[in-house]
XYZ file of C-alpha atoms in Angstrom:
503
model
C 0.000 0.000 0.000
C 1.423 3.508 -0.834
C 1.986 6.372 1.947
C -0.989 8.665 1.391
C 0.612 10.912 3.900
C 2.847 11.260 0.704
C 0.120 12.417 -1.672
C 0.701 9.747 -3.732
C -1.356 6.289 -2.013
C -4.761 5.461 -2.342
C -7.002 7.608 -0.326
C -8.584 4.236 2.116
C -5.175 3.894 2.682
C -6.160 6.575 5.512
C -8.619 3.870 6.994
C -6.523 1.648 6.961
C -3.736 3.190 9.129
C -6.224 4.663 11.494
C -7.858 0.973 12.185
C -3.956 0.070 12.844
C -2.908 3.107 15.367
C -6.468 3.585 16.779
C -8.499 0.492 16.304
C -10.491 0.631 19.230
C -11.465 4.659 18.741
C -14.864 5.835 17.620
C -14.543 6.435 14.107
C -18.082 6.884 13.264
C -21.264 8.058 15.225
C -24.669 7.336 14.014
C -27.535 8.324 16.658
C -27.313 5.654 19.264
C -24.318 3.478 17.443
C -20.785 3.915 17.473
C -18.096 1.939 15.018
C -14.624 1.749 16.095
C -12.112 1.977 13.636
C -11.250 -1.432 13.263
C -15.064 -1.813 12.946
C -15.301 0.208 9.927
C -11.880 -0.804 8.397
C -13.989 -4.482 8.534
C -17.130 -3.560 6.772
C -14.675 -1.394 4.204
C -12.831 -4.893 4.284
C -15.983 -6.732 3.366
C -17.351 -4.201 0.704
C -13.709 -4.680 -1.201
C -13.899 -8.251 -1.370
C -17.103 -8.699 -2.575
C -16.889 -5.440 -4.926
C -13.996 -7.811 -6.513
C -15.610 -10.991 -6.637
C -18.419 -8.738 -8.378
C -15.452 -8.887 -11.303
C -14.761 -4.872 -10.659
C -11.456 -4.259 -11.329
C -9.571 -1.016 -10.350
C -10.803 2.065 -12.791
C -14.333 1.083 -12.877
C -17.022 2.845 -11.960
C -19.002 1.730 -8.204
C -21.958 3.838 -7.656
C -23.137 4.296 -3.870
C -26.859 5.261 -2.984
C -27.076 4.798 0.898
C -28.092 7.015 3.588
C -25.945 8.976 5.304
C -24.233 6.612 8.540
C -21.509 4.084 9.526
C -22.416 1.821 6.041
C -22.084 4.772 3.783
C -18.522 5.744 5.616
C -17.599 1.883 5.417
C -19.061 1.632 1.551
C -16.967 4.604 0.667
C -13.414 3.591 2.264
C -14.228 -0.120 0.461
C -14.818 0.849 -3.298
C -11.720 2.969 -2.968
C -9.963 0.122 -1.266
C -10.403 -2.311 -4.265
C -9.165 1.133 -6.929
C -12.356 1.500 -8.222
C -13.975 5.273 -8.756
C -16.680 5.726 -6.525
C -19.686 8.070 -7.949
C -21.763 8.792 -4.373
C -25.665 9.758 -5.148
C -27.248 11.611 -2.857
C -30.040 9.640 -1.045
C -32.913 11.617 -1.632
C -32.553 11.201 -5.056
C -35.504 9.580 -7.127
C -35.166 6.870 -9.518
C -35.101 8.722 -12.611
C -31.782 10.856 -11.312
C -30.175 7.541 -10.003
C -30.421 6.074 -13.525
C -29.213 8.689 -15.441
C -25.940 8.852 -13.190
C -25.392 5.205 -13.419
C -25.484 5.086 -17.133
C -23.558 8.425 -17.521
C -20.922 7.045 -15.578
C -20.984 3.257 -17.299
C -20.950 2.313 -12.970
C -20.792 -1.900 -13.016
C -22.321 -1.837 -9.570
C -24.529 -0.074 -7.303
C -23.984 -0.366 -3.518
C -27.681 0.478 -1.641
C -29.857 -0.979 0.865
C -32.959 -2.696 0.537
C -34.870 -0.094 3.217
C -33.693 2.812 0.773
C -34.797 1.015 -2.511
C -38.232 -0.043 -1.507
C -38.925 3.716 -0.319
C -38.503 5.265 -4.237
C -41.730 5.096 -5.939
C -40.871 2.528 -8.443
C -37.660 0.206 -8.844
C -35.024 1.791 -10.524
C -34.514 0.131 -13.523
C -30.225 -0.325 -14.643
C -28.307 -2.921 -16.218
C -25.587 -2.410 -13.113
C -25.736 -5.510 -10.193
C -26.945 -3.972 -6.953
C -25.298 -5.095 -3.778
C -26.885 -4.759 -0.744
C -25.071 -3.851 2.512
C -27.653 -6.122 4.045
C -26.107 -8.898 2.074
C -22.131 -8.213 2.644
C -20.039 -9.864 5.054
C -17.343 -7.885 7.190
C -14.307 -9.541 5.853
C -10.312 -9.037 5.973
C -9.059 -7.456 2.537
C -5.522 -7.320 2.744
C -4.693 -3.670 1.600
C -5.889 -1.165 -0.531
C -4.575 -1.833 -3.892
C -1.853 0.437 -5.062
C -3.325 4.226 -6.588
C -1.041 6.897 -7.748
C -1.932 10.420 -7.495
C -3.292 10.671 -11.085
C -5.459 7.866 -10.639
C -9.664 8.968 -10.838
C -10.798 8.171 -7.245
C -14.504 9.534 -7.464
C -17.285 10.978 -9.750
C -18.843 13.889 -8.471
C -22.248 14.590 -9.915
C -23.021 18.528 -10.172
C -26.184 20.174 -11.887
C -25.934 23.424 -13.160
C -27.993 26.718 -14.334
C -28.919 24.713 -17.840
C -28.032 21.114 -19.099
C -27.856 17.651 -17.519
C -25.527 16.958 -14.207
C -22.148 17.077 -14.639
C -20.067 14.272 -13.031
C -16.641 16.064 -11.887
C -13.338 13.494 -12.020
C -11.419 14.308 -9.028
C -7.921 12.034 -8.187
C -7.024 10.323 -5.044
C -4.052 13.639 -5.356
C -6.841 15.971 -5.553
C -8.597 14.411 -2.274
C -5.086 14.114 0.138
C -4.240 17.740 -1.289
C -7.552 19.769 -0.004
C -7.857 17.636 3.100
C -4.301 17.650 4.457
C -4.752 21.624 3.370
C -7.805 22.127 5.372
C -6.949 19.867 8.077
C -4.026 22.551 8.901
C -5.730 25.892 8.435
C -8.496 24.943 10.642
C -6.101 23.138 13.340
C -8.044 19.787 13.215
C -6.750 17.242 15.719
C -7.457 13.768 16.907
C -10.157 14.479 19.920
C -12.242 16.488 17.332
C -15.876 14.851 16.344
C -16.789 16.702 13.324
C -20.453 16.639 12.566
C -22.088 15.198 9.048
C -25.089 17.244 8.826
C -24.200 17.805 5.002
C -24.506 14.762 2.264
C -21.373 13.473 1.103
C -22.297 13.087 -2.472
C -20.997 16.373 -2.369
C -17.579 17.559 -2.169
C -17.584 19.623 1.054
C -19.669 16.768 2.979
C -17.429 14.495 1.987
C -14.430 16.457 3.394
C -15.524 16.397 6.474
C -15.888 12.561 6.724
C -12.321 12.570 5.266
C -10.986 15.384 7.485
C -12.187 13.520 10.360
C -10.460 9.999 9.116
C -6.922 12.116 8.206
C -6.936 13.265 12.141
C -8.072 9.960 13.638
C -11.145 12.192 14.760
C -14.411 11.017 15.095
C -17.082 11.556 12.487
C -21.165 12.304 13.731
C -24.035 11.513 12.033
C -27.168 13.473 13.054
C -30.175 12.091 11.478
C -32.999 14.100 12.479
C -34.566 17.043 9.788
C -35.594 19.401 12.961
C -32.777 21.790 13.345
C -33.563 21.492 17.415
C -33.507 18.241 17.390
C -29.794 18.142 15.461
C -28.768 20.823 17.856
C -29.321 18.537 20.195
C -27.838 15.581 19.005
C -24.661 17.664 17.924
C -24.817 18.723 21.884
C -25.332 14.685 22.895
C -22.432 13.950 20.888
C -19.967 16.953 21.954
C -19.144 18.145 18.573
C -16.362 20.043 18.233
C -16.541 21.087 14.397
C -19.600 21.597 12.443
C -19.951 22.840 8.594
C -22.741 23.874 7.166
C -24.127 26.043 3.906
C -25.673 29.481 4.385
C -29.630 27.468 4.160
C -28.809 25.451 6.804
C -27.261 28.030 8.962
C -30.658 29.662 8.918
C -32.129 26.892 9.714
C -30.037 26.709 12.713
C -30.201 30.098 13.557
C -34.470 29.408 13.540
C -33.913 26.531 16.189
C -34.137 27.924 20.410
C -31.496 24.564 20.625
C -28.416 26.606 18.730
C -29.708 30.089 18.520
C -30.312 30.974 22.170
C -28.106 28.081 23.863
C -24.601 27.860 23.232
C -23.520 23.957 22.412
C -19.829 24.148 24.526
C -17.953 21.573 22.674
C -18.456 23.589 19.279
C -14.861 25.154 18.767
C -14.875 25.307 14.744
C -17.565 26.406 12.084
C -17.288 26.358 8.679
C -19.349 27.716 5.928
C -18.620 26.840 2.084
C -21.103 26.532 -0.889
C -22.572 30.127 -1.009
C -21.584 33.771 0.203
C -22.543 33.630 3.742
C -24.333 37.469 4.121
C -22.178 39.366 7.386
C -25.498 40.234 9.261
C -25.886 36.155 9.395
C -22.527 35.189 10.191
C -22.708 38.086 13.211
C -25.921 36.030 14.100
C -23.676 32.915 13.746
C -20.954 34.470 16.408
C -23.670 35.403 18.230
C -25.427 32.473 19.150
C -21.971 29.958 19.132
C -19.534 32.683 20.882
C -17.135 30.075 21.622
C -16.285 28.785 18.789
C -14.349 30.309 15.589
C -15.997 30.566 11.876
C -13.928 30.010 9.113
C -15.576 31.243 5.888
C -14.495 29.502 2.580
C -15.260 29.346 -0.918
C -15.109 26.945 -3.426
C -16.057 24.273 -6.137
C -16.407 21.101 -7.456
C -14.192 21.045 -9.899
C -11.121 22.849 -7.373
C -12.412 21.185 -4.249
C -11.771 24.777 -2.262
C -10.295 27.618 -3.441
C -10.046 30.242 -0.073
C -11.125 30.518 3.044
C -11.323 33.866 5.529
C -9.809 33.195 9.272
C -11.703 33.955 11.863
C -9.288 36.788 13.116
C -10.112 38.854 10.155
C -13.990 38.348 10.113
C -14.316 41.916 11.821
C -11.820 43.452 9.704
C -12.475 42.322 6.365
C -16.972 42.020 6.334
C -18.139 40.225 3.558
C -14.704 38.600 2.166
C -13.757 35.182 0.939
C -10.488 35.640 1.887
C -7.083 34.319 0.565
C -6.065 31.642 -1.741
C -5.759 28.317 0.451
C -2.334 26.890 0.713
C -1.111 25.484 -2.741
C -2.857 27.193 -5.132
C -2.907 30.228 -6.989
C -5.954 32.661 -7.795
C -6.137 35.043 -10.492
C -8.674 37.639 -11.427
C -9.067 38.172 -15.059
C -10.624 39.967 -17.723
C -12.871 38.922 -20.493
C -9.760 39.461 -22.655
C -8.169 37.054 -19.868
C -5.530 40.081 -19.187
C -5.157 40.108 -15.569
C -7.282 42.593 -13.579
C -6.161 45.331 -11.312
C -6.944 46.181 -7.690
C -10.863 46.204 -7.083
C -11.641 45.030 -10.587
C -14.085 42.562 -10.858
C -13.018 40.188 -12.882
C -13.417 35.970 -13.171
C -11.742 34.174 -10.650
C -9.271 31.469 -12.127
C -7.715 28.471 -9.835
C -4.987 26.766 -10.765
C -2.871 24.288 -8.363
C -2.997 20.601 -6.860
C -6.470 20.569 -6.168
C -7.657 21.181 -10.025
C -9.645 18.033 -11.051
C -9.572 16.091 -14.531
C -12.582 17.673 -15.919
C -15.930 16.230 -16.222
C -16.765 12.487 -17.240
C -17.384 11.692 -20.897
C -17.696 15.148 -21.432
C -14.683 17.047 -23.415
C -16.710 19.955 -25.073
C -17.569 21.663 -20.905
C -14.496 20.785 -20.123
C -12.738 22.550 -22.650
C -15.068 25.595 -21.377
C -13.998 25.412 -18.141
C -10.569 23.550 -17.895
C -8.103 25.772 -19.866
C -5.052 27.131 -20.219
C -3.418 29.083 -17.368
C -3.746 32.782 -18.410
C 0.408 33.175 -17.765
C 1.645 30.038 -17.955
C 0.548 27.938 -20.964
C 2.091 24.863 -19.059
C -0.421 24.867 -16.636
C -4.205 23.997 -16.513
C -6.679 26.431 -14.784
C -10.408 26.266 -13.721
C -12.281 29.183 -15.017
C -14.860 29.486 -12.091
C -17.538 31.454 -13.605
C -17.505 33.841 -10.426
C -17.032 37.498 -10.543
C -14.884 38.888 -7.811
C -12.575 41.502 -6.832
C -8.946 41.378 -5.192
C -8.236 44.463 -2.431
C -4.605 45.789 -2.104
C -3.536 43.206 0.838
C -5.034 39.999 -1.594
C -8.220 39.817 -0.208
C -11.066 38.853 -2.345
C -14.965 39.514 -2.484
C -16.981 37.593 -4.164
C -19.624 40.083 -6.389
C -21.811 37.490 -8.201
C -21.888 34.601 -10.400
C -20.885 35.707 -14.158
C -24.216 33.845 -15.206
C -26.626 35.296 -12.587
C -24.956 38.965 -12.939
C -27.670 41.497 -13.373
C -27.638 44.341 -15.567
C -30.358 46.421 -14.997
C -30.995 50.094 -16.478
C -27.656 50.259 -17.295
C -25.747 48.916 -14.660
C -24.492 45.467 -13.453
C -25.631 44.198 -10.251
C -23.929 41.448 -7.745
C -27.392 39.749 -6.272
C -25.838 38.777 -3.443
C -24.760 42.679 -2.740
C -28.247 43.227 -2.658
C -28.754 40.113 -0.211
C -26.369 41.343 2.447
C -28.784 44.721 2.616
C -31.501 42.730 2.956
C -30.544 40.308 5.934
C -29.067 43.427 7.339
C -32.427 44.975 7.617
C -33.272 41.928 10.219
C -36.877 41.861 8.200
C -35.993 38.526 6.963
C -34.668 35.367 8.267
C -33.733 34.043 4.921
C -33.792 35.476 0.828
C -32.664 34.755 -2.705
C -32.422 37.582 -5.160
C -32.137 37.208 -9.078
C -33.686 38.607 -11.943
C -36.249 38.483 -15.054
C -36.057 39.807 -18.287
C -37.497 43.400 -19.029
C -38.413 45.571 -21.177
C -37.640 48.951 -19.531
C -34.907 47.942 -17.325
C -33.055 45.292 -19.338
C -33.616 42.949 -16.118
C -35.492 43.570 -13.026
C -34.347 42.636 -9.768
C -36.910 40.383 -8.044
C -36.155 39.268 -4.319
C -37.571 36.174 -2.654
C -37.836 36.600 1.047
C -38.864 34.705 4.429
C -40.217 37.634 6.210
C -39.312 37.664 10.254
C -42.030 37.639 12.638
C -43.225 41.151 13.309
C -42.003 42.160 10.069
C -44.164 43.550 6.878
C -42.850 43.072 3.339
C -43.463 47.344 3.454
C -40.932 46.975 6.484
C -37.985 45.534 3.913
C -39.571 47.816 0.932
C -38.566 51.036 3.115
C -34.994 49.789 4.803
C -34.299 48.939 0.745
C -34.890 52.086 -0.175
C -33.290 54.236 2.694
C -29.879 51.771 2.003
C -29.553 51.139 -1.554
C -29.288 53.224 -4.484
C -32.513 52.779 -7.041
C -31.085 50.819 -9.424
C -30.069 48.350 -6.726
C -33.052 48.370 -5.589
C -35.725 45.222 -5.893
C -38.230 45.725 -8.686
C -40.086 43.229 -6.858
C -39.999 41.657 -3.121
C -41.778 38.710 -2.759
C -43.042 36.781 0.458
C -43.083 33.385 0.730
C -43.104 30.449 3.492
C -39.953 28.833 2.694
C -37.401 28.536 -0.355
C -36.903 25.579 -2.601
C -33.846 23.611 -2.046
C -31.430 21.222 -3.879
C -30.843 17.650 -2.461
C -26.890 19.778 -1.467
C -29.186 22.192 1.333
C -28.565 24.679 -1.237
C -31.295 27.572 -2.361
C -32.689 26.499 -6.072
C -32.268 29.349 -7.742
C -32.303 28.082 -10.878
C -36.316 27.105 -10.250
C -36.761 31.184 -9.090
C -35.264 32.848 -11.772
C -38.067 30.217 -13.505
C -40.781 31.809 -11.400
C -39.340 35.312 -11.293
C -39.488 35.102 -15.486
C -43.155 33.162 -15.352
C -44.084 36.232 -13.575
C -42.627 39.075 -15.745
């Protein structure tokens, strides 16, 4: 088995060293069950073997629909194990989604449960074998077979603005890069219990489950969909680091259980996967003064890109902060010149944790994946974000290029816009985009969750007396909640739908 510690191994590799150092540690926490390390190392063990005796051979495609827990951690660390590329499917997926990822990726197998399969509303129908983790023996499988860095390790399936999901190729290289990275900037160690509130089909859930293995830490489970009740559980558990998207940390910030009591063992939040407005991460502070919120951005296809320490969260309101460890950020033009101080511009990653592109599909990769704007040696991710640098090299994020709003004349950030709103403490959560018009080119339309007390009048006025009239919402709309994506993300692809519908 190769050193992952070198960058080089496979990934389970992790697992497997952890089972040897700590094998009677809790590894994994799900509601009232705990698995050691050697436990999980066994049922990883037992997934390998029979992945092989399925005939899967290293490079082939293992697709894994299971619900979040101690199986799904165990599945995960066993189809890397035997070198095959694991594509994870998020478990409230229906059948039609599950199908179209298992043919898009050619996956031979597909690793599920019966419980989770007779819940979908018809059988999903693929040519793949399924293998049930009812069925599959714990078992001994040696090691994990020899991966190099290059080597494809997973299959991350990512839906954008238009189009069908696109399945991300990132290397077992890409994986030990961002982890060992982040494991370091937010000074992880062995008595941390990180909590898995998010899914890890996704990139950032997944990090934590892998953070958590890299430190011999111990990885939480909380099951419940009542914020209180996860509070709770995260409290039961003594959590130490919990990561979340700005959604969820409304969600939270709804819930008596995190909002008004302070869980003590919390010393580390994260946010990732959306701009995270400064009213709400004051709220954050607020509510969880003990512990320290680390802001980040990133992406699929670069894993993570920056992230904002909690020391300069006063100084520096509304930043993404600096290029992580590793990897360089540019800011470019449309004529991919580089931009100058406070320009908004695209931001371009380049460095270790740049994946290989999306599966089957060179055409969007070719839009994305290109060459570095100096160095034609080099392969850069063109992010599709619209930022800014300041004079020390800190960066704000202004909007994505494709949901940029140019309205009588000027061009809008939405999420500039958002921050004003939250800030007026009318609403407890919002979404702002656009719709075509006549008059103004676009209109700005604003979806809001008014607070309780608080008149959509209330947010009209505060709009008014803070931003400038072409900033300001065309249209404010009131509704119960906001529509989500199987990530915890806000659909805003399915507004802009209703915002246009509307026009």
């Amino acid at each position: 088995m190769s050193d992952i510690r070198s960058g080089t191994g496979n990934v389970a590799g992790m697992l497997w060293s952890a089972a040897e150092r700590s094998p009677g540690k809790a590894a994994v926490i799900e509601r009232d069950q705990t698995a050691t390390y050697a436990e999980v190392r066994e049922r990883a063990s037992g997934i390998a073997a029979s992945l092989v005796a399925l005939g899967v051979n290293p490079g082939d495609r293992v697709c894994l629909f299971l619900e979040r827990g101690i199986e799904a951690v165990a599945a995960w660390f066993g189809v890397q194990a035997c070198g095959a590329i694991i594509v994870v499917l998020n478990e409230t997926l229906r059948p039609r989604q599950v199908e179209y990822a298992v043919s898009h990726s050619g996956a031979s197998v597909v690793i599920s449960s019966a419980a989770l399969l007779q819940r979908q509303h018809r059988k999903v129908e693929t040519a793949a074998a399924f293998l049930l983790v009812e069925s599959i023996p714990s078992g001994s499988f040696a090691s994990p077979v020899d991966r190099s860095a290059g080597d494809a390790a997973q299959i991350t399936y990512t839906s954008g603005s238009t189009g069908m999901p696109k399945g991300v190729v990132g290397t077992h290289g890409n994986i030990w890069s961002v982890i060992s990275t982040v494991a370091t900037y937010l000074g992880l160690r062995a008595s941390d219990r990180l909590a898995g509130v998010l899914p890890i089909s996704g990139v950032y859930g997944a990090n934590q489950m892998l953070c958590a293995t890299l430190v011999e830490g111990t990885f939480i489970v909380p099951k419940s969909p009542l914020m209180n009740q996860v509070a709770s559980e995260l409290r039961q558990a003594e959590a130490t680091v919990l990561a979340a998207v700005p959604p969820l940390w409304v969600q939270l910030l709804a819930a008596p259980g995190f909002a008004a009591e302070p869980i003590p063992s919390l010393r580390i939040l994260q946010n990732a996967g959306g701009h995270l407005p400064p009213a709400v991460a004051q709220q954050i502070r607020q509510a969880q003064p003990q512990a320290r919120l680390f802001l980040q951005y990133g992406m699929t296809e670069v894993f993570r890109s920056t992230y904002l320490s909690p020391d300069d969260l006063d100084a520096r309101p509304g930043s993404m902060g600096r290029p992580i460890d590793g990897c360089e950020i540019l800011v470019v033009r449309e004529d991919n010149t580089l931009c100058e101080v406070d320009e908004v511009g695209e931001l371009v990653h380049c460095g270790p944790t740049v994946t290989q592109g999306y599966w089957n599909d060179p055409d969007r990769t070719a839009e994305v994946f290109r060459t570095h704007p100096v160095d034609s040696t080099k392969t850069a991710v063109y992010s599709g974000d619209m930022v800014r640098r300041d004079r020390d090299g800190f960066l704000y994020f202004v909007a994505r290029r494709d949901r940029m709003i140019k309205t009588l004349g000027y061009r809008v950030g939405p999420d500039e816009i958002l921050d004003v709103l939250y800030a007026s403490k009318h609403i407890t959560e919002g979404v702002v985009t656009s719709a075509d018009d006549a008059d103004r080119g676009q209109r700005i339309v604003a979806y809001v969750v008014l607070a309780p007390g608080s008149s959509l009048k209330d947010v009209t006025n505060f709009c008014r007396a803070e931003l400038p009239r072409y900033m300001q919402p065309a249209e404010i709309v009131a509704v119960d909640d906001l529509p989500r994506l199987p990530n915890g993300k806000h659909d805003v692809a399915a507004l802009r739908k209703r915002a246009g519908a509307s026009s």
